[in-house]
mmCIF file of C-alpha atoms in Angstrom:
data_model
loop_
_atom_site.group_PDB
_atom_site.id
_atom_site.type_symbol
_atom_site.label_atom_id
_atom_site.label_comp_id
_atom_site.label_asym_id
_atom_site.label_seq_id
_atom_site.Cartn_x
_atom_site.Cartn_y
_atom_site.Cartn_z
ATOM 1 C CA MET A 1 94.763 33.932 99.067
ATOM 2 C CA GLY A 2 93.860 34.673 102.675
ATOM 3 C CA ASN A 3 96.800 37.039 103.066
ATOM 4 C CA ILE A 4 95.803 38.940 99.909
ATOM 5 C CA TRP A 5 92.242 39.318 101.206
ATOM 6 C CA ARG A 6 93.459 40.584 104.605
ATOM 7 C CA ILE A 7 95.766 43.106 102.949
ATOM 8 C CA ALA A 8 92.986 44.276 100.605
ATOM 9 C CA ARG A 9 90.531 44.629 103.494
ATOM 10 C CA TYR A 10 93.092 46.513 105.541
ATOM 11 C CA MET A 11 93.809 48.868 102.623
ATOM 12 C CA LEU A 12 90.087 49.528 102.186
ATOM 13 C CA VAL A 13 89.498 50.264 105.889
ATOM 14 C CA LYS A 14 92.559 52.512 106.024
ATOM 15 C CA ALA A 15 91.478 54.388 102.889
ATOM 16 C CA VAL A 16 87.939 54.906 104.225
ATOM 17 C CA MET A 17 89.207 56.231 107.565
ATOM 18 C CA LEU A 18 91.620 58.631 105.869
ATOM 19 C CA PHE A 19 88.881 59.740 103.465
ATOM 20 C CA ILE A 20 86.561 60.549 106.380
ATOM 21 C CA THR A 21 89.364 62.501 108.022
ATOM 22 C CA VAL A 22 89.994 64.446 104.819
ATOM 23 C CA VAL A 23 86.267 65.238 104.437
ATOM 24 C CA ILE A 24 86.009 66.569 107.998
ATOM 25 C CA GLY A 25 89.200 68.559 107.612
ATOM 26 C CA LEU A 26 88.124 70.044 104.288
ATOM 27 C CA TYR A 27 84.749 71.129 105.638
ATOM 28 C CA LEU A 28 86.415 72.847 108.582
ATOM 29 C CA VAL A 29 88.819 74.553 106.170
ATOM 30 C CA ILE A 30 85.901 75.730 104.023
ATOM 31 C CA MET A 31 84.167 77.175 107.076
ATOM 32 C CA ILE A 32 87.346 78.899 108.236
ATOM 33 C CA ALA A 33 88.295 80.143 104.760
ATOM 34 C CA ASN A 34 84.860 81.742 104.398
ATOM 35 C CA MET A 35 84.929 82.933 108.026
ATOM 36 C CA GLY A 36 81.588 81.274 108.679
ATOM 37 C CA GLY A 37 79.996 83.048 105.709
ATOM 38 C CA HIS A 38 81.409 86.505 106.418
ATOM 39 C CA LEU A 39 83.581 86.317 103.302
ATOM 40 C CA ASP A 40 80.424 85.988 101.221
ATOM 41 C CA ASP A 41 79.238 89.342 102.574
ATOM 42 C CA VAL A 42 82.576 90.867 101.599
ATOM 43 C CA ARG A 43 82.311 89.422 98.095
ATOM 44 C CA ARG A 44 78.735 90.694 97.706
ATOM 45 C CA ALA A 45 79.885 94.168 98.723
ATOM 46 C CA GLU A 46 82.767 94.036 96.212
ATOM 47 C CA ILE A 47 80.459 92.851 93.434
ATOM 48 C CA TYR A 48 77.876 95.536 94.231
ATOM 49 C CA LEU A 49 80.554 98.253 94.258
ATOM 50 C CA SER A 50 81.953 97.070 90.924
ATOM 51 C CA VAL A 51 78.487 96.937 89.338
ATOM 52 C CA ALA A 52 77.507 100.319 90.746
ATOM 53 C CA THR A 53 80.703 101.896 89.418
ATOM 54 C CA GLY A 54 80.015 100.522 85.955
ATOM 55 C CA VAL A 55 76.402 101.685 85.977
ATOM 56 C CA TYR A 56 77.018 105.207 87.240
ATOM 57 C CA MET A 57 80.100 105.763 85.024
ATOM 58 C CA ASN A 58 78.353 104.568 81.858
ATOM 59 C CA PRO A 59 77.659 107.631 79.633
ATOM 60 C CA GLN A 60 74.477 106.001 78.321
ATOM 61 C CA ASN A 61 72.970 106.124 81.817
ATOM 62 C CA GLN A 62 73.648 109.802 82.474
ATOM 63 C CA GLY A 63 70.056 110.832 81.769
ATOM 64 C CA LEU A 64 68.524 108.364 84.210
ATOM 65 C CA GLY A 65 67.381 109.371 87.664
ATOM 66 C CA SER A 66 68.869 108.070 90.897
ATOM 67 C CA VAL A 67 65.962 105.639 91.449
ATOM 68 C CA ALA A 68 66.418 104.079 87.993
ATOM 69 C CA LEU A 69 70.176 103.826 88.472
ATOM 70 C CA LYS A 70 69.684 102.182 91.854
ATOM 71 C CA ARG A 71 67.200 99.676 90.397
ATOM 72 C CA MET A 72 69.531 98.846 87.498
ATOM 73 C CA THR A 73 72.430 98.359 89.899
ATOM 74 C CA ASP A 74 70.374 96.034 92.096
ATOM 75 C CA GLU A 75 69.260 93.942 89.121
ATOM 76 C CA LEU A 76 72.750 93.595 87.664
ATOM 77 C CA ALA A 77 74.222 92.806 91.084
ATOM 78 C CA ALA A 78 71.538 90.157 91.633
ATOM 79 C CA LEU A 79 72.571 88.532 88.348
ATOM 80 C CA GLN A 80 76.183 88.448 89.526
ATOM 81 C CA TYR A 81 75.100 86.981 92.877
ATOM 82 C CA ARG A 82 73.290 84.157 91.084
ATOM 83 C CA ARG A 83 76.280 83.620 88.790
ATOM 84 C CA TYR A 84 78.564 82.958 91.758
ATOM 85 C CA GLY A 85 75.884 81.236 93.839
ATOM 86 C CA LEU A 86 75.860 84.012 96.444
ATOM 87 C CA ASP A 87 72.061 84.148 96.437
ATOM 88 C CA ARG A 88 71.872 80.856 98.386
ATOM 89 C CA PRO A 89 72.435 80.352 102.143
ATOM 90 C CA PHE A 90 76.040 79.763 103.133
ATOM 91 C CA PHE A 91 75.349 76.352 104.669
ATOM 92 C CA ILE A 92 74.069 75.005 101.346
ATOM 93 C CA ARG A 93 76.980 76.591 99.505
ATOM 94 C CA SER A 94 79.469 75.088 101.991
ATOM 95 C CA VAL A 95 78.115 71.595 101.290
ATOM 96 C CA ASP A 96 78.365 72.256 97.556
ATOM 97 C CA TYR A 97 81.934 73.452 98.049
ATOM 98 C CA LEU A 98 82.718 70.252 99.955
ATOM 99 C CA VAL A 99 81.295 67.974 97.237
ATOM 100 C CA THR A 100 83.060 69.805 94.424
ATOM 101 C CA ALA A 101 86.294 69.867 96.423
ATOM 102 C CA ILE A 102 86.272 66.122 97.102
ATOM 103 C CA THR A 103 85.553 65.304 93.459
ATOM 104 C CA LEU A 104 88.038 67.961 92.264
ATOM 105 C CA ASP A 105 85.240 69.478 90.175
ATOM 106 C CA LEU A 106 86.336 72.937 91.211
ATOM 107 C CA GLY A 107 84.819 74.980 88.403
ATOM 108 C CA GLN A 108 86.171 78.355 87.348
ATOM 109 C CA ALA A 109 88.571 80.617 89.204
ATOM 110 C CA GLU A 110 87.282 84.076 89.980
ATOM 111 C CA SER A 111 90.454 86.129 89.494
ATOM 112 C CA ILE A 112 93.387 83.831 88.658
ATOM 113 C CA SER A 113 94.225 82.384 85.246
ATOM 114 C CA SER A 114 96.646 79.645 84.242
ATOM 115 C CA ASP A 115 99.700 80.373 82.117
ATOM 116 C CA SER A 116 97.707 79.179 79.095
ATOM 117 C CA GLY A 117 94.923 81.647 79.905
ATOM 118 C CA SER A 118 92.427 79.115 81.266
ATOM 119 C CA LYS A 119 90.220 80.009 84.240
ATOM 120 C CA GLU A 120 89.503 76.367 85.062
ATOM 121 C CA VAL A 121 90.746 75.637 88.565
ATOM 122 C CA ARG A 122 92.034 72.191 87.598
ATOM 123 C CA ARG A 123 94.315 73.680 84.974
ATOM 124 C CA VAL A 124 95.452 76.453 87.294
ATOM 125 C CA LEU A 125 96.432 73.940 89.984
ATOM 126 C CA ALA A 126 97.857 71.345 87.567
ATOM 127 C CA GLU A 127 100.405 73.866 86.321
ATOM 128 C CA ARG A 128 101.541 74.578 89.896
ATOM 129 C CA LEU A 129 101.522 71.028 91.258
ATOM 130 C CA ALA A 130 104.541 69.742 89.318
ATOM 131 C CA PRO A 131 106.992 72.463 90.492
ATOM 132 C CA THR A 132 105.938 71.889 94.113
ATOM 133 C CA LEU A 133 106.393 68.122 93.851
ATOM 134 C CA VAL A 134 109.786 68.497 92.156
ATOM 135 C CA LEU A 135 111.086 70.889 94.797
ATOM 136 C CA PHE A 136 109.592 69.126 97.785
ATOM 137 C CA GLY A 137 110.425 65.608 96.559
ATOM 138 C CA THR A 138 114.045 66.483 95.850
ATOM 139 C CA ALA A 139 114.494 68.145 99.235
ATOM 140 C CA SER A 140 112.821 65.239 101.075
ATOM 141 C CA LEU A 141 114.966 62.563 99.423
ATOM 142 C CA LEU A 142 118.133 64.558 100.007
ATOM 143 C CA LEU A 143 117.197 65.160 103.636
ATOM 144 C CA PHE A 144 116.327 61.514 104.347
ATOM 145 C CA PHE A 145 119.447 59.897 102.920
ATOM 146 C CA SER A 146 121.884 62.572 104.111
ATOM 147 C CA ALA A 147 120.475 62.568 107.660
ATOM 148 C CA LEU A 148 120.350 58.757 107.725
ATOM 149 C CA GLY A 149 123.948 58.392 106.595
ATOM 150 C CA THR A 150 125.165 61.104 108.958
ATOM 151 C CA GLY A 151 123.299 59.558 111.890
ATOM 152 C CA LEU A 152 124.885 56.162 111.241
ATOM 153 C CA PHE A 153 128.300 57.770 110.867
ATOM 154 C CA LEU A 154 128.010 59.664 114.166
ATOM 155 C CA SER A 155 126.667 56.642 116.037
ATOM 156 C CA ARG A 156 129.948 54.875 115.286
ATOM 157 C CA ARG A 157 131.921 57.898 116.520
ATOM 158 C CA TYR A 158 130.034 58.691 119.692
ATOM 159 C CA GLY A 159 131.745 61.407 121.733
ATOM 160 C CA SER A 160 134.092 62.564 118.980
ATOM 161 C CA VAL A 161 134.598 66.207 118.064
ATOM 162 C CA ILE A 162 132.489 65.932 114.919
ATOM 163 C CA ASP A 163 129.748 64.162 116.882
ATOM 164 C CA LYS A 164 129.622 66.917 119.493
ATOM 165 C CA THR A 165 129.715 69.603 116.797
ATOM 166 C CA VAL A 166 126.821 68.223 114.750
ATOM 167 C CA ILE A 167 124.724 67.493 117.835
ATOM 168 C CA GLY A 168 125.408 70.998 119.130
ATOM 169 C CA LEU A 169 123.851 72.372 115.947
ATOM 170 C CA ALA A 170 120.560 70.495 116.518
ATOM 171 C CA PRO A 171 118.702 73.625 117.804
ATOM 172 C CA LEU A 172 119.046 75.094 114.297
ATOM 173 C CA SER A 173 116.188 72.829 113.231
ATOM 174 C CA ALA A 174 113.794 74.862 115.374
ATOM 175 C CA ALA A 175 113.530 77.510 112.620
ATOM 176 C CA PRO A 176 111.434 76.848 109.473
ATOM 177 C CA GLY A 177 112.892 76.547 106.010
ATOM 178 C CA TRP A 178 111.747 79.961 104.794
ATOM 179 C CA PHE A 179 113.697 81.577 107.659
ATOM 180 C CA TYR A 180 116.943 80.087 106.391
ATOM 181 C CA GLY A 181 115.865 80.852 102.860
ATOM 182 C CA ILE A 182 116.003 84.583 103.538
ATOM 183 C CA PHE A 183 119.586 84.341 104.830
ATOM 184 C CA LEU A 184 120.666 82.084 101.962
ATOM 185 C CA ILE A 185 119.295 84.606 99.463
ATOM 186 C CA LEU A 186 121.100 87.454 101.207
ATOM 187 C CA ILE A 187 124.408 85.574 101.282
ATOM 188 C CA PHE A 188 124.562 83.736 97.955
ATOM 189 C CA ALA A 189 122.359 85.954 95.781
ATOM 190 C CA ALA A 190 122.785 89.466 97.176
ATOM 191 C CA VAL A 191 126.367 89.411 98.507
ATOM 192 C CA PHE A 192 128.273 86.814 96.477
ATOM 193 C CA ARG A 193 125.883 86.830 93.487
ATOM 194 C CA ILE A 194 126.656 83.231 92.566
ATOM 195 C CA LEU A 195 123.089 81.889 92.732
ATOM 196 C CA PRO A 196 119.748 83.308 91.522
ATOM 197 C CA TRP A 197 117.359 85.155 93.817
ATOM 198 C CA GLY A 198 114.389 82.979 93.016
ATOM 199 C CA GLY A 199 112.084 81.642 90.352
ATOM 200 C CA ILE A 200 112.253 78.280 88.614
ATOM 201 C CA VAL A 201 114.370 79.234 85.580
ATOM 202 C CA LYS A 202 116.160 82.294 84.323
ATOM 203 C CA ALA A 203 114.363 84.887 82.205
ATOM 204 C CA PRO A 204 113.746 84.470 79.351
ATOM 205 C CA PRO A 205 113.315 80.691 79.758
ATOM 206 C CA PRO A 206 115.867 78.617 77.823
ATOM 207 C CA LYS A 207 114.560 76.910 74.685
ATOM 208 C CA GLU A 208 116.927 73.943 74.780
ATOM 209 C CA THR A 209 115.842 71.108 77.096
ATOM 210 C CA LEU A 210 119.279 70.546 78.624
ATOM 211 C CA GLU A 211 119.805 74.244 79.258
ATOM 212 C CA TYR A 212 116.323 74.483 80.796
ATOM 213 C CA VAL A 213 117.007 71.574 83.162
ATOM 214 C CA LEU A 214 120.385 73.001 84.216
ATOM 215 C CA SER A 215 118.785 76.386 84.877
ATOM 216 C CA MET A 216 116.058 74.772 86.985
ATOM 217 C CA LEU A 217 118.621 72.777 88.991
ATOM 218 C CA THR A 218 120.562 75.973 89.660
ATOM 219 C CA HIS A 219 117.414 77.726 90.878
ATOM 220 C CA MET A 220 116.594 74.740 93.112
ATOM 221 C CA ILE A 221 119.849 74.905 95.088
ATOM 222 C CA LEU A 222 118.815 77.585 97.571
ATOM 223 C CA PRO A 223 115.238 76.417 98.319
ATOM 224 C CA VAL A 224 116.351 72.772 98.632
ATOM 225 C CA ALA A 225 119.194 73.849 100.929
ATOM 226 C CA ALA A 226 116.762 75.903 103.039
ATOM 227 C CA ILE A 227 114.375 72.954 103.466
ATOM 228 C CA SER A 228 117.220 70.551 104.247
ATOM 229 C CA VAL A 229 118.995 72.789 106.757
ATOM 230 C CA SER A 230 115.754 73.423 108.659
ATOM 231 C CA ALA A 231 115.353 69.709 109.447
ATOM 232 C CA PHE A 232 118.784 68.138 108.949
ATOM 233 C CA PHE A 233 120.449 68.624 112.326
ATOM 234 C CA GLY A 234 117.336 67.749 114.331
ATOM 235 C CA SER A 235 116.858 64.568 112.298
ATOM 236 C CA VAL A 236 120.496 63.575 112.713
ATOM 237 C CA TYR A 237 120.260 64.112 116.468
ATOM 238 C CA SER A 238 117.124 61.939 116.788
ATOM 239 C CA TRP A 239 118.202 59.154 114.446
ATOM 240 C CA ARG A 240 121.737 58.965 115.830
ATOM 241 C CA THR A 241 120.184 58.507 119.291
ATOM 242 C CA PHE A 242 118.014 55.650 117.998
ATOM 243 C CA PHE A 243 121.073 53.958 116.486
ATOM 244 C CA LEU A 244 122.970 54.274 119.755
ATOM 245 C CA ILE A 245 120.092 52.724 121.721
ATOM 246 C CA TYR A 246 119.790 49.722 119.412
ATOM 247 C CA SER A 247 123.544 49.237 119.118
ATOM 248 C CA SER A 248 123.723 48.616 122.883
ATOM 249 C CA GLU A 249 121.226 45.729 122.815
ATOM 250 C CA ASP A 250 122.404 42.290 123.945
ATOM 251 C CA TYR A 251 121.748 40.630 120.589
ATOM 252 C CA VAL A 252 124.008 43.199 118.911
ATOM 253 C CA GLU A 253 126.817 42.462 121.364
ATOM 254 C CA LEU A 254 126.318 38.738 120.739
ATOM 255 C CA ALA A 255 126.488 39.205 116.966
ATOM 256 C CA ARG A 256 129.609 41.334 117.354
ATOM 257 C CA ALA A 257 131.202 38.640 119.530
ATOM 258 C CA LYS A 258 130.489 36.051 116.806
ATOM 259 C CA GLY A 259 132.662 38.080 114.455
ATOM 260 C CA LEU A 260 129.936 39.548 112.233
ATOM 261 C CA SER A 261 131.254 42.306 109.985
ATOM 262 C CA SER A 262 130.498 45.904 110.933
ATOM 263 C CA ILE A 263 128.472 46.481 107.753
ATOM 264 C CA ALA A 264 126.319 43.383 108.267
ATOM 265 C CA LEU A 265 125.932 44.237 111.935
ATOM 266 C CA GLN A 266 124.817 47.752 111.088
ATOM 267 C CA ASN A 267 122.366 46.784 108.350
ATOM 268 C CA ARG A 268 120.833 43.707 109.982
ATOM 269 C CA TYR A 269 120.805 44.436 113.703
ATOM 270 C CA ILE A 270 120.858 48.230 114.005
ATOM 271 C CA LEU A 271 119.414 49.883 110.909
ATOM 272 C CA ARG A 272 116.488 47.562 110.140
ATOM 273 C CA PRO A 273 114.820 47.534 113.590
ATOM 274 C CA THR A 274 115.313 51.306 113.791
ATOM 275 C CA LEU A 275 113.724 52.090 110.410
ATOM 276 C CA PRO A 276 110.038 52.080 111.563
ATOM 277 C CA THR A 277 110.791 54.728 114.190
ATOM 278 C CA ILE A 278 112.899 56.725 111.747
ATOM 279 C CA ILE A 279 110.204 56.585 109.057
ATOM 280 C CA THR A 280 107.572 57.816 111.522
ATOM 281 C CA ASN A 281 109.818 60.675 112.556
ATOM 282 C CA PHE A 282 110.525 61.485 108.921
ATOM 283 C CA MET A 283 106.811 61.551 108.049
ATOM 284 C CA LEU A 284 106.197 64.057 110.829
ATOM 285 C CA ILE A 285 109.026 66.173 109.441
ATOM 286 C CA ILE A 286 107.434 66.031 105.980
ATOM 287 C CA ILE A 287 104.067 67.177 107.336
ATOM 288 C CA THR A 288 105.736 70.041 109.204
ATOM 289 C CA THR A 289 107.638 71.024 106.063
ATOM 290 C CA TRP A 290 104.410 71.019 104.015
ATOM 291 C CA MET A 291 102.955 73.602 106.387
ATOM 292 C CA GLY A 292 105.886 75.936 105.731
ATOM 293 C CA GLN A 293 105.911 75.303 101.980
ATOM 294 C CA ILE A 294 103.515 78.188 101.300
ATOM 295 C CA ILE A 295 105.807 80.822 102.793
ATOM 296 C CA LEU A 296 108.965 79.201 101.407
ATOM 297 C CA GLU A 297 107.678 79.260 97.828
ATOM 298 C CA THR A 298 106.675 82.875 98.286
ATOM 299 C CA VAL A 299 110.153 83.790 99.560
ATOM 300 C CA PHE A 300 111.853 82.107 96.595
ATOM 301 C CA ASN A 301 109.187 83.162 94.075
ATOM 302 C CA TRP A 302 108.811 79.481 93.214
ATOM 303 C CA PRO A 303 105.777 78.953 90.918
ATOM 304 C CA GLY A 304 104.195 76.170 92.955
ATOM 305 C CA LEU A 305 100.999 75.552 94.879
ATOM 306 C CA GLY A 306 102.243 77.532 97.884
ATOM 307 C CA ARG A 307 102.740 80.803 96.013
ATOM 308 C CA GLN A 308 99.517 80.221 94.093
ATOM 309 C CA TYR A 309 97.706 79.859 97.400
ATOM 310 C CA MET A 310 99.075 83.185 98.652
ATOM 311 C CA THR A 311 97.970 84.875 95.440
ATOM 312 C CA ALA A 312 94.492 83.367 95.779
ATOM 313 C CA VAL A 313 94.227 84.541 99.395
ATOM 314 C CA ASN A 314 95.179 88.091 98.431
ATOM 315 C CA LEU A 315 92.553 88.087 95.656
ATOM 316 C CA ASN A 316 89.856 86.294 97.713
ATOM 317 C CA ASP A 317 89.661 83.630 94.988
ATOM 318 C CA THR A 318 87.779 81.006 97.025
ATOM 319 C CA PRO A 319 87.714 78.182 94.390
ATOM 320 C CA VAL A 320 91.509 78.299 94.022
ATOM 321 C CA ILE A 321 91.975 78.486 97.818
ATOM 322 C CA VAL A 322 89.779 75.451 98.387
ATOM 323 C CA GLY A 323 91.345 73.575 95.464
ATOM 324 C CA THR A 324 94.871 74.151 96.764
ATOM 325 C CA LEU A 325 93.921 72.936 100.221
ATOM 326 C CA VAL A 326 92.271 69.856 98.689
ATOM 327 C CA ILE A 327 95.488 68.961 96.855
ATOM 328 C CA PHE A 328 97.525 69.375 100.065
ATOM 329 C CA ALA A 329 94.996 67.261 101.991
ATOM 330 C CA TYR A 330 95.148 64.440 99.455
ATOM 331 C CA LEU A 331 98.955 64.527 99.401
ATOM 332 C CA LEU A 332 99.146 64.274 103.198
ATOM 333 C CA ALA A 333 96.514 61.523 103.317
ATOM 334 C CA GLY A 334 98.399 59.586 100.653
ATOM 335 C CA THR A 335 101.594 59.903 102.663
ATOM 336 C CA LEU A 336 99.924 58.480 105.762
ATOM 337 C CA PHE A 337 98.223 55.775 103.680
ATOM 338 C CA LEU A 338 101.593 54.480 102.482
ATOM 339 C CA LEU A 339 103.195 54.652 105.909
ATOM 340 C CA ASP A 340 101.653 51.429 107.236
ATOM 341 C CA PHE A 341 102.762 49.454 104.189
ATOM 342 C CA ILE A 342 106.274 50.788 104.497
ATOM 343 C CA TYR A 343 106.150 49.455 108.066
ATOM 344 C CA ALA A 344 105.178 46.045 106.718
ATOM 345 C CA ILE A 345 108.158 46.056 104.367
ATOM 346 C CA VAL A 346 110.847 47.190 106.801
ATOM 347 C CA ASP A 347 109.587 45.478 109.972
ATOM 348 C CA PRO A 348 108.588 41.791 109.887
ATOM 349 C CA ARG A 349 106.914 42.132 113.281
ATOM 350 C CA VAL A 350 104.063 44.229 111.836
ATOM 351 C CA ARG A 351 100.722 42.466 111.452
ATOM 352 C CA VAL A 352 98.244 43.374 108.731
ATOM 353 C CA ALA A 353 94.540 43.213 109.551
ATOM 354 C CA GLY A 354 95.113 40.833 112.449
ATOM 355 C CA GLY A 355 97.015 38.283 110.334
ATOM 356 C CA ARG A 356 100.460 36.930 111.025
ATOM 357 C CA ARG A 357 103.353 37.483 108.692
#
């Protein structure tokens, strides 16, 4: 019972600390996204111009004088300001934005609609969240297991030709995924024409479920390959080095001298103590990949949160911008929240809330 209480208390403290971090980060993002309130001035000017154009181009207002037209424009613009909350000081509006962002009560989008025609920000983002998670989750799992297996393989063949070749390719991980995505599109879509340029399925979308899934898998090949290539060789280089360091420990040599099989030696004495370091490194890679996800989805025309964010930025749709950043913030916080418990599973030396395991 005491262990359960310590774990629960630790989870609560960790969640509170991450929540505070998310709140601070979101408020800074809101301030930056609105440029300290300057974006509100831009939106007021756009609203006033739109209202003025409608008033002056309306045939029913042709007989009115310039003073009457100006007064009508001011009144209609003031109504629009109140509708969007632009009649209040920016500081108050920024706090309101923060509260609505944290509670995901994001209201109505200003320019963007969902595929079903809804202007509700929740629906707009919900339609784009699943494609992002499918693409990013598939690429992350493929990257983790392929890099882990390759690192173990190379650690057993230190100094071989294949080891030197793979390690020599490590600088390729310095470029982001979208950079490789452009070259993959040029090679496999433009030159060889064996894979699609982008999108999530072919047009028109297949009606059969199996055909739809196969089309989506085909469209995922290039973006998943771009994400994987951007981090694969660097991960292999780092993890292979960790395996080599642990494989030279005295307890490993002792276990090898006792006749322990190579598989048991690898799993028990090399892989397990290395996993906490590898998981930390992998989490950092995931966070870095998230930051490039916006451009990558735009390059591949993938209908996820990243491309939606770019569209919202181009249209100055603040609710959708803030909502997208909230989703990303919660995803990253959730990743970090789970990291400590993964440590507790893979490393028996980890203590939870001051207790012994």
